[in-house]
Coordinates of N, CA and C in Angstrom, one line a residue:
M1 N 1.0 -1.1 0.1 CA 0.0 -0.2 0.1 C 0.8 1.3 0.0
K2 N 0.3 2.2 -0.7 CA 1.2 3.5 -0.9 C 0.9 4.4 0.4
I3 N 2.0 5.0 1.0 CA 2.1 5.8 2.0 C 2.6 7.1 1.8
S4 N 1.8 8.2 2.0 CA 2.4 9.6 1.8 C 2.4 10.1 3.3
V5 N 3.5 10.7 3.7 CA 3.9 11.5 5.1 C 3.8 12.8 5.0
V6 N 2.6 13.4 5.6 CA 2.7 15.1 5.4 C 3.1 15.5 6.6
I7 N 4.0 16.6 6.8 CA 4.7 17.3 7.9 C 4.3 18.7 7.6
P8 N 3.3 19.3 8.5 CA 3.2 20.8 8.5 C 4.1 21.4 9.3
T9 N 4.7 22.4 8.8 CA 5.8 23.3 9.4 C 5.5 24.7 9.3
L10 N 6.1 25.4 10.3 CA 6.4 26.8 10.6 C 7.6 26.9 11.3
N11 N 8.7 27.7 10.6 CA 10.0 28.0 11.1 C 10.5 26.7 11.9
E12 N 11.0 25.8 11.1 CA 11.4 24.7 12.0 C 12.5 24.2 11.2
E13 N 13.5 25.2 10.9 CA 14.8 25.2 10.0 C 15.6 24.2 10.7
H14 N 15.7 24.3 12.1 CA 16.8 23.4 12.8 C 16.4 21.9 13.1
A15 N 14.9 21.7 13.0 CA 14.7 20.2 13.2 C 14.2 19.6 11.8
I16 N 13.7 20.2 11.0 CA 13.2 19.5 9.7 C 13.9 18.4 9.0
G17 N 15.4 18.9 8.7 CA 16.1 17.9 7.9 C 16.3 16.6 8.5
E18 N 16.4 16.7 9.9 CA 16.7 15.5 10.8 C 15.3 14.6 10.7
V19 N 14.2 15.4 10.7 CA 12.8 14.9 10.8 C 12.6 13.8 9.5
V20 N 13.1 14.8 8.2 CA 12.7 14.0 7.1 C 13.6 12.9 7.1
L21 N 14.8 12.9 7.2 CA 16.0 11.9 7.2 C 15.6 10.6 7.7
A22 N 14.8 10.8 8.9 CA 14.4 9.9 9.8 C 13.2 8.8 9.3
V23 N 12.5 9.6 8.4 CA 11.2 8.7 7.8 C 11.8 7.5 7.1
P24 N 11.6 6.2 7.4 CA 12.0 5.1 6.9 C 11.7 5.0 5.1
A25 N 12.6 5.0 4.5 CA 12.3 5.0 3.1 C 12.0 3.9 2.8
D26 N 11.9 2.8 3.2 CA 11.6 1.4 2.7 C 10.0 1.2 3.1
R27 N 9.3 2.2 3.6 CA 8.0 2.2 4.0 C 7.1 3.3 3.5
V28 N 7.8 4.4 3.2 CA 7.0 5.3 2.7 C 7.3 5.8 1.3
D29 N 6.3 6.1 0.5 CA 6.3 6.5 -1.0 C 7.0 7.9 -1.2
E30 N 6.3 8.9 -0.5 CA 6.6 10.1 -0.5 C 6.7 11.1 0.9
I31 N 7.4 12.0 0.9 CA 7.5 12.9 2.1 C 7.1 14.4 1.6
I32 N 5.8 14.7 2.4 CA 5.5 16.3 1.8 C 5.7 17.2 3.1
V33 N 6.4 18.0 2.8 CA 6.6 19.2 4.0 C 6.0 20.4 3.5
V34 N 4.9 20.7 4.6 CA 4.1 22.0 4.1 C 4.9 23.3 4.7
D35 N 5.3 24.0 4.1 CA 5.6 25.4 4.6 C 4.5 26.1 4.9
N36 N 4.2 26.7 6.1 CA 2.9 27.4 6.5 C 3.3 28.8 6.7
G37 N 4.2 29.5 5.8 CA 4.6 30.9 6.1 C 5.9 30.8 6.9
S38 N 7.0 30.1 6.6 CA 8.1 30.4 7.5 C 9.0 31.6 7.0
T39 N 9.7 32.0 8.0 CA 10.4 33.1 7.4 C 11.8 32.8 7.8
D40 N 12.3 31.3 7.9 CA 13.6 30.9 8.1 C 13.7 30.0 6.9
D41 N 14.7 29.2 7.0 CA 14.9 28.1 6.0 C 14.6 26.8 6.0
T42 N 13.2 26.9 6.4 CA 12.8 25.5 6.7 C 12.4 25.0 5.3
A43 N 11.9 25.3 4.4 CA 11.7 25.0 3.0 C 13.1 24.4 2.4
K44 N 14.2 25.1 2.4 CA 15.4 24.8 1.9 C 15.7 23.5 2.6
Q45 N 15.9 23.5 3.9 CA 16.4 22.4 4.8 C 15.5 21.0 4.4
A46 N 14.1 21.3 4.1 CA 13.4 20.0 4.1 C 13.5 19.6 2.6
S47 N 13.9 20.5 1.6 CA 14.1 20.0 0.1 C 15.4 19.5 0.1
L48 N 16.4 19.7 0.9 CA 17.8 19.3 0.8 C 17.8 17.8 1.5
A49 N 17.0 17.5 2.4 CA 16.8 16.2 3.2 C 16.0 15.3 2.1
G50 N 15.4 15.5 1.1 CA 14.8 14.8 0.2 C 13.2 14.9 0.0
A51 N 12.6 16.0 0.8 CA 11.2 16.0 0.9 C 10.6 16.8 -0.3
R52 N 9.4 16.8 -0.6 CA 8.8 17.5 -1.3 C 8.2 18.7 -0.7
V53 N 8.4 20.2 -1.0 CA 7.7 21.1 -0.1 C 6.5 21.8 -0.9
V54 N 5.7 21.9 -0.4 CA 4.5 22.6 -0.6 C 4.1 23.8 0.2
F55 N 3.8 24.9 -0.5 CA 3.7 26.1 0.4 C 2.2 26.5 0.7
E56 N 1.8 26.7 1.7 CA 0.5 27.0 2.3 C 0.5 28.4 2.7
P57 N -0.1 29.5 2.0 CA 0.1 30.7 2.5 C -1.1 31.1 3.7
R58 N -2.1 30.4 3.6 CA -3.1 30.3 4.7 C -2.5 29.8 6.0
R59 N -2.5 30.8 7.3 CA -1.9 30.2 8.5 C -2.8 29.3 9.1
G60 N -2.4 28.3 9.7 CA -3.2 27.5 10.5 C -2.6 26.0 10.3
Y61 N -2.6 25.4 11.5 CA -2.4 24.1 11.6 C -3.3 23.0 10.5
G62 N -4.4 23.2 10.5 CA -5.3 22.4 9.7 C -5.1 22.8 8.2
S63 N -5.0 24.0 7.9 CA -4.7 24.6 6.5 C -3.5 23.6 6.1
A64 N -2.4 23.7 7.0 CA -1.2 23.1 6.4 C -1.3 21.7 6.1
C65 N -2.1 21.0 7.0 CA -2.4 19.5 7.0 C -3.2 19.1 5.7
L66 N -4.4 20.1 5.5 CA -5.2 19.8 4.4 C -4.4 19.9 2.8
A67 N -3.5 21.0 2.8 CA -2.7 21.4 1.7 C -1.8 20.0 1.5
G68 N -1.1 19.6 2.4 CA -0.2 18.3 2.4 C -1.2 17.1 1.9
A69 N -2.4 16.9 2.3 CA -2.9 15.9 1.9 C -3.5 15.9 0.5
K70 N -3.9 17.1 0.3 CA -4.5 17.3 -1.2 C -3.4 17.3 -2.2
A71 N -2.0 17.7 -1.8 CA -0.8 17.5 -2.7 C -0.4 16.0 -2.9
A72 N -0.8 15.2 -2.0 CA -0.3 13.7 -2.1 C -0.5 13.1 -3.2
A73 N 0.3 12.4 -3.8 CA 0.2 11.5 -5.2 C -0.7 10.2 -5.0
D74 N -2.0 10.2 -4.6 CA -2.7 9.2 -4.8 C -2.5 8.2 -4.1
P75 N -2.1 8.6 -2.6 CA -1.7 7.4 -1.6 C -2.9 6.8 -0.9
D76 N -2.7 5.5 -0.5 CA -3.7 4.6 0.2 C -3.9 5.2 1.8
V77 N -2.6 5.5 2.3 CA -2.8 5.9 3.7 C -1.8 7.4 3.7
I78 N -2.2 8.2 4.5 CA -1.7 9.4 4.8 C -1.2 9.6 6.4
V79 N 0.1 9.6 6.5 CA 0.7 9.9 8.0 C 0.8 11.2 8.3
F80 N 0.3 11.8 9.2 CA 0.4 13.3 9.8 C 1.5 13.2 10.7
L81 N 2.6 13.9 10.8 CA 3.4 14.0 12.2 C 4.2 15.3 12.0
D82 N 4.5 15.9 13.3 CA 5.0 17.1 13.6 C 6.6 17.4 13.0
G83 N 6.9 18.6 12.6 CA 8.3 18.7 12.0 C 9.4 19.3 13.0
D84 N 8.9 19.2 14.2 CA 9.8 19.8 15.3 C 10.7 18.6 16.1
R85 N 10.7 17.4 15.6 CA 11.4 16.4 16.1 C 10.8 15.8 17.3
S86 N 9.8 16.3 17.6 CA 9.0 15.6 19.1 C 8.5 14.4 18.5
D87 N 7.7 14.0 17.5 CA 7.4 12.9 17.0 C 8.5 12.1 16.2
D88 N 8.6 10.6 16.4 CA 9.7 10.1 15.9 C 9.2 9.3 14.5
P89 N 9.9 9.5 13.3 CA 9.3 9.2 12.1 C 9.4 7.6 12.0
R90 N 10.6 6.8 12.9 CA 11.0 5.7 12.8 C 9.8 4.8 13.4
Q91 N 8.7 5.4 14.2 CA 7.7 4.8 14.5 C 6.6 4.6 13.5
I92 N 6.7 5.1 12.5 CA 5.7 5.1 11.0 C 5.0 3.6 11.0
E93 N 6.0 2.7 11.2 CA 5.3 1.3 10.9 C 4.2 1.0 12.0
A94 N 4.6 1.2 13.2 CA 3.7 1.1 14.2 C 2.4 1.6 13.9
I95 N 2.6 2.8 13.5 CA 1.3 3.7 13.3 C 0.3 3.1 12.1
V96 N 1.0 2.7 11.2 CA 0.2 2.2 10.0 C -0.2 0.6 10.0
D97 N 0.3 -0.1 10.9 CA 0.4 -1.4 10.8 C -1.4 -1.9 11.3
P98 N -1.9 -1.2 11.9 CA -3.4 -1.4 12.4 C -4.2 -1.0 11.0
L99 N -3.9 -0.3 10.3 CA -4.7 0.2 9.1 C -4.1 -1.0 8.1
F100 N -3.2 -1.4 7.9 CA -2.8 -2.4 7.0 C -3.5 -3.7 7.2
G101 N -3.7 -3.9 8.5 CA -4.4 -5.5 9.1 C -5.7 -5.3 9.4
N102 N -6.2 -4.2 8.8 CA -7.8 -3.9 8.7 C -8.2 -4.0 10.2
Q103 N -7.4 -3.6 11.1 CA -7.7 -3.5 12.5 C -8.2 -2.0 13.0
A104 N -8.1 -1.0 12.1 CA -8.6 0.3 12.5 C -8.6 1.0 11.1
D105 N -9.2 2.3 11.3 CA -9.3 3.1 10.0 C -8.7 4.4 10.4
L106 N -8.6 4.8 11.5 CA -7.7 5.8 11.9 C -7.0 5.5 13.4
V107 N -5.6 5.7 13.3 CA -4.7 5.3 14.4 C -4.0 6.5 14.8
I108 N -4.2 6.9 16.1 CA -3.5 7.9 16.8 C -2.2 7.5 17.8
G109 N -1.1 8.1 17.5 CA -0.2 8.0 18.4 C -0.3 8.5 19.9
S110 N -0.2 7.5 20.8 CA -0.4 8.0 22.2 C 0.9 8.2 23.0
R111 N 0.8 9.5 23.2 CA 2.0 10.0 24.1 C 1.8 9.6 25.4
I112 N 0.7 9.3 25.8 CA 0.3 9.2 27.6 C 0.6 7.6 27.6
R113 N 0.4 6.6 26.7 CA 0.6 5.4 27.0 C 1.9 5.0 26.4
G114 N 2.8 5.8 25.8 CA 4.1 5.6 25.6 C 5.2 6.0 26.7
V115 N 6.5 6.5 25.9 CA 7.3 7.0 26.8 C 7.4 8.4 26.4
L116 N 7.4 9.3 27.5 CA 7.3 10.7 27.5 C 8.6 11.2 27.9
A117 N 9.6 11.8 27.0 CA 10.7 12.3 27.7 C 10.6 13.5 28.6
K118 N 11.6 13.6 29.4 CA 11.4 14.7 30.5 C 11.2 16.1 29.7
G119 N 10.2 16.8 30.2 CA 10.0 18.1 29.4 C 9.4 18.2 28.1
A120 N 9.1 17.0 27.4 CA 8.3 16.9 26.1 C 7.0 17.7 26.1
M121 N 6.5 17.4 27.3 CA 5.2 17.8 27.4 C 4.8 18.5 28.9
P122 N 4.7 19.9 28.8 CA 4.7 20.7 29.9 C 3.3 20.4 30.8
I123 N 3.2 20.3 32.0 CA 2.0 20.0 32.8 C 0.6 20.7 32.5
H124 N 0.8 22.0 32.0 CA -0.5 22.7 31.2 C -0.6 22.1 29.8
A125 N -0.1 21.4 29.1 CA -0.4 20.6 28.1 C -1.1 19.4 28.4
R126 N -0.5 18.6 29.3 CA -0.9 17.4 29.7 C -2.5 17.7 30.3
L127 N -2.9 18.7 30.8 CA -3.9 19.0 31.5 C -4.9 19.3 30.4
G128 N -4.6 20.2 29.5 CA -5.4 20.5 28.3 C -5.9 19.3 27.5
N129 N -4.8 18.4 27.2 CA -5.1 17.2 26.5 C -5.7 16.2 27.3
R130 N -5.7 16.2 28.5 CA -6.7 15.2 29.2 C -7.8 15.7 29.1
L131 N -8.2 16.8 29.2 CA -9.6 17.5 29.2 C -10.3 17.3 27.8
I132 N -9.6 17.4 27.0 CA -10.2 17.4 25.5 C -10.5 15.8 25.4
V133 N -9.4 14.6 25.6 CA -9.7 13.3 25.5 C -10.9 12.8 26.2
L134 N -11.1 13.4 27.6 CA -12.1 13.1 28.2 C -13.6 13.4 27.4
L135 N -13.5 14.7 27.1 CA -14.7 15.2 26.4 C -15.0 14.3 25.1
L136 N -13.9 14.0 24.3 CA -14.3 13.2 23.3 C -14.4 11.8 23.4
R137 N -14.2 11.3 24.8 CA -14.7 10.0 24.9 C -16.2 10.0 25.5
L138 N -16.7 11.0 26.3 CA -18.0 11.2 26.6 C -19.1 11.7 25.4
L139 N -18.6 12.4 24.6 CA -19.4 12.7 23.5 C -19.6 11.7 22.5
Y140 N -18.4 11.2 22.2 CA -18.5 10.2 21.0 C -18.2 8.8 21.1
G141 N -17.9 8.5 22.5 CA -17.9 7.0 22.8 C -16.3 6.3 22.3
V142 N -15.5 7.2 22.0 CA -14.2 6.8 21.5 C -13.3 6.5 22.5
K143 N -12.4 5.3 22.6 CA -11.4 5.1 23.4 C -10.2 5.2 23.0
I144 N -9.9 6.7 23.0 CA -8.5 7.1 22.8 C -8.1 7.7 24.0
T145 N -6.7 7.8 24.0 CA -6.1 8.1 25.3 C -5.1 9.4 25.1
D146 N -5.1 10.0 23.7 CA -4.5 11.0 23.4 C -5.0 11.9 22.2
I147 N -5.0 13.3 21.9 CA -5.2 13.7 20.7 C -4.2 14.2 19.9
G148 N -3.0 13.5 19.9 CA -1.6 13.9 19.4 C -1.7 14.1 17.8
S149 N -0.6 14.7 17.4 CA -0.6 14.9 16.0 C 0.0 13.8 15.4
F150 N 0.5 12.7 15.5 CA 1.1 11.8 15.1 C -0.1 10.6 14.7
R151 N -0.4 10.4 13.3 CA -1.7 9.7 13.3 C -1.3 9.4 11.7
A152 N -2.3 8.2 11.5 CA -2.6 7.7 10.1 C -3.9 7.3 10.0
I153 N -4.3 7.5 8.4 CA -5.7 7.6 8.2 C -5.9 7.0 6.6
G154 N -6.5 6.2 6.3 CA -6.9 6.0 5.0 C -6.9 7.2 4.2
A155 N -6.4 7.4 3.1 CA -6.7 8.7 2.1 C -8.2 8.8 1.8
G156 N -8.8 7.8 1.4 CA -10.3 8.0 1.0 C -11.1 8.3 2.1
S157 N -10.7 7.7 3.4 CA -11.4 7.9 4.6 C -11.4 9.4 4.9
L158 N -10.1 10.0 4.9 CA -9.6 11.2 5.2 C -10.6 12.4 4.3
F159 N -10.6 12.2 3.0 CA -11.5 13.0 2.3 C -12.9 12.9 2.3
E160 N -13.3 11.9 2.4 CA -14.8 11.7 3.0 C -15.3 12.4 4.2
L161 N -14.4 12.7 5.1 CA -14.7 13.3 6.3 C -15.2 14.8 6.0
D162 N -14.5 15.5 5.0 CA -14.7 16.7 4.5 C -14.3 17.7 5.6
M163 N -13.0 17.6 5.8 CA -12.2 18.4 7.0 C -12.5 19.8 6.4
R164 N -13.0 20.8 7.5 CA -13.2 22.2 7.4 C -12.4 22.8 8.3
E165 N -11.9 22.4 9.6 CA -11.1 23.3 10.7 C -9.8 23.5 10.2
L166 N -9.4 24.7 10.1 CA -8.2 24.9 9.6 C -7.2 25.6 10.6
T167 N -7.6 25.5 11.9 CA -6.5 25.7 12.9 C -6.2 24.6 13.8
Y168 N -6.0 24.7 15.3 CA -5.7 23.7 15.9 C -6.7 22.7 16.3
G169 N -8.2 23.1 15.8 CA -9.4 22.1 16.1 C -9.2 21.0 14.9
W170 N -8.1 21.0 14.0 CA -7.9 19.9 13.0 C -8.2 18.5 13.8
P171 N -7.2 18.3 14.7 CA -7.1 16.9 15.3 C -8.3 16.2 15.8
V172 N -9.1 17.3 16.6 CA -10.5 17.0 17.4 C -11.6 16.8 16.0
E173 N -11.5 17.7 15.2 CA -12.4 17.6 14.0 C -12.4 16.1 13.5
M174 N -11.1 16.0 13.3 CA -11.0 14.5 12.5 C -11.5 13.3 13.3
V175 N -11.3 13.3 14.7 CA -11.9 12.2 15.7 C -13.2 12.2 15.7
A176 N -13.8 13.5 15.9 CA -15.3 13.5 15.9 C -15.9 13.2 14.7
K177 N -15.6 13.5 13.4 CA -16.1 13.1 12.3 C -15.9 11.5 11.9
A178 N -14.8 11.0 12.5 CA -14.6 9.8 12.3 C -15.7 8.9 13.1
A179 N -15.6 9.4 14.3 CA -16.5 8.6 15.0 C -18.0 8.5 14.7
R180 N -18.5 9.8 14.0 CA -19.7 9.9 13.7 C -20.0 9.0 12.6
K181 N -19.0 8.8 11.4 CA -19.0 8.0 10.5 C -18.9 6.4 10.8
G182 N -18.5 6.2 11.8 CA -18.5 4.9 12.3 C -17.1 4.2 12.0
L183 N -16.1 5.0 12.0 CA -14.7 4.6 11.6 C -14.1 4.1 13.1
R184 N -13.2 3.0 12.7 CA -12.7 2.2 14.0 C -11.4 3.3 14.1
I185 N -11.3 3.9 15.6 CA -10.3 4.5 16.1 C -9.6 4.0 17.1
E186 N -8.0 4.1 16.9 CA -7.2 3.1 17.6 C -6.2 4.0 18.0
S187 N -6.0 4.2 19.5 CA -4.4 4.7 20.1 C -3.5 3.6 20.1
I188 N -2.2 3.9 19.9 CA -1.3 3.2 20.1 C -0.1 3.8 20.8
P189 N 0.6 3.2 21.6 CA 1.8 4.1 22.2 C 2.7 4.6 21.4
I190 N 3.3 5.5 21.9 CA 4.5 6.0 21.0 C 5.4 6.6 21.9
N191 N 6.8 6.9 21.6 CA 7.6 7.5 22.3 C 7.8 8.9 21.8
Y192 N 7.7 10.0 22.8 CA 7.6 11.4 22.4 C 8.8 12.4 23.0
R193 N 9.5 12.7 22.3 CA 10.8 13.6 22.6 C 10.6 15.2 22.7
R194 N 11.5 15.7 23.3 CA 11.4 17.3 23.6 C 11.7 17.6 22.2
R195 N 10.8 18.5 21.8 CA 11.1 19.2 20.5 C 12.3 20.0 20.4
I196 N 12.8 20.4 19.1 CA 13.7 21.4 18.9 C 13.1 22.6 18.6
G197 N 13.6 23.8 19.6 CA 13.2 24.9 19.6 C 11.6 25.1 20.5
K198 N 11.1 26.3 20.5 CA 9.8 26.5 21.2 C 8.6 26.1 20.7
S199 N 7.7 25.7 21.2 CA 6.3 25.4 20.7 C 5.6 26.7 20.5
K200 N 4.9 26.3 19.3 CA 3.9 27.7 19.1 C 2.9 27.5 20.1
V201 N 2.4 26.3 20.5 CA 1.4 26.2 21.4 C 1.5 26.0 22.9
T202 N 2.3 24.8 23.1 CA 2.6 24.5 24.5 C 3.6 25.1 25.0
G203 N 4.2 26.0 24.2 CA 5.5 26.7 24.9 C 5.0 27.8 25.8
T204 N 4.0 28.2 25.9 CA 3.3 29.3 26.9 C 2.0 28.7 27.2
I205 N 1.8 29.1 28.5 CA 0.3 28.6 29.1 C -0.8 29.2 28.2
R206 N -0.6 30.5 27.8 CA -1.7 31.1 26.8 C -1.6 30.5 25.5
G207 N -0.7 30.0 25.1 CA -0.8 29.3 23.7 C -1.6 27.9 23.8
T208 N -1.3 27.2 25.0 CA -1.9 25.9 25.4 C -3.6 26.3 25.6
V209 N -3.8 27.2 26.4 CA -5.3 27.5 26.8 C -6.1 27.9 25.4
M210 N -5.5 28.8 24.6 CA -6.1 29.1 23.6 C -6.4 27.9 22.6
A211 N -5.3 27.0 22.5 CA -5.4 25.7 21.8 C -6.6 24.8 22.5
T212 N -6.6 24.8 23.7 CA -7.5 23.8 24.3 C -8.9 24.2 24.0
Y213 N -9.0 25.7 24.2 CA -10.6 26.5 23.8 C -11.0 26.0 22.6
R214 N -10.2 26.2 21.5 CA -10.6 25.9 20.1 C -11.0 24.3 20.0
M215 N -10.2 23.6 20.5 CA -10.5 22.0 20.5 C -12.0 21.9 21.1
L216 N -12.1 22.3 22.2 CA -13.1 22.2 23.2 C -14.2 22.6 22.3
F217 N -14.2 23.6 21.6 CA -15.3 24.2 20.9 C -15.7 23.2 19.7
V218 N -14.7 22.8 19.0 CA -14.9 22.0 18.0 C -15.4 20.5 18.3
A219 N -15.2 20.1 19.3 CA -15.7 18.8 19.9 C -17.3 19.0 20.1
L220 N -17.7 20.1 20.5 CA -19.0 20.5 21.0 C -19.9 20.8 19.9
K221 N -19.3 21.3 19.0 CA -19.8 21.8 17.8 C -20.4 20.8 17.1
H222 N -19.6 19.8 16.7 CA -19.8 18.7 16.0 C -20.8 17.7 16.7
R223 N -20.7 17.5 18.0 CA -21.8 16.9 19.1 C -23.1 17.5 18.5
F224 N -23.0 18.8 18.9 CA -24.4 19.6 18.6 C -25.2 19.4 17.1
K225 N -24.0 19.5 16.2 CA -24.4 19.5 14.9 C -25.2 18.1 14.4
A226 N -24.6 17.1 15.0 CA -25.0 15.5 14.8 C -26.5 15.5 15.7
D227 N -26.8 16.3 16.6 CA -27.8 15.8 17.6 C -29.0 16.7 16.6
G228 N -28.5 18.0 16.3 CA -29.3 18.8 15.5 C -30.1 18.2 14.3
A229 N -29.1 17.6 13.4 CA -29.5 16.8 12.3 C -30.4 15.8 12.6
K230 N -30.3 14.9 13.6 CA -31.1 13.6 14.0 C -32.2 14.3 14.5
S231 N -32.6 15.5 15.0 CA -33.8 15.8 15.4 C -34.8 16.4 14.5
R232 N -34.1 16.7 13.2 CA -34.9 17.3 12.0 C -35.7 16.1 11.4

């Protein structure tokens, strides 16, 4: 099966080359790095490492992920991971295997169940993540343990979800819509490392609060939308 890896980035020149080079060439057919308006040499370093670079001028995590998915060359599976070195691309095989074995339709790497490097996930980020996961479990009945970025989904399934959330709500929208469509969602343990550089989200309490608020809003919006459709 054909695998495309999509890596959304914003000013990750010091990390992206290492991330691209760590992607297992024997398992992956293409690597797409989406430059979401970087002002440094992210695109150059990604290209030198062997990735195909796509430029997405509309700022937003979801915008970058969607642009990368649309640019992929007809894959069977799309893997999303971050370009700051926190996600380890060498774990891609573990992420995609449940899809290839027809055990899941969406696989999310769980930092909580895996090995979390010291300082990789600040306490405020863990609390926000826990709150979002709890809400998703309550609203949608999904048995996930994390809402992290390292995930794999069948390309056909992804585009059927009609993703619209262009900011930090993208990961939550994917889970909410997948659950509503009856897709099988699985969490598997992954190792999570300290990123290179400062996080745009969890690097500050304010950033974490804003991202958490957006994710909670998206989770509730899609639940109420589904309930509203049923009542009509």
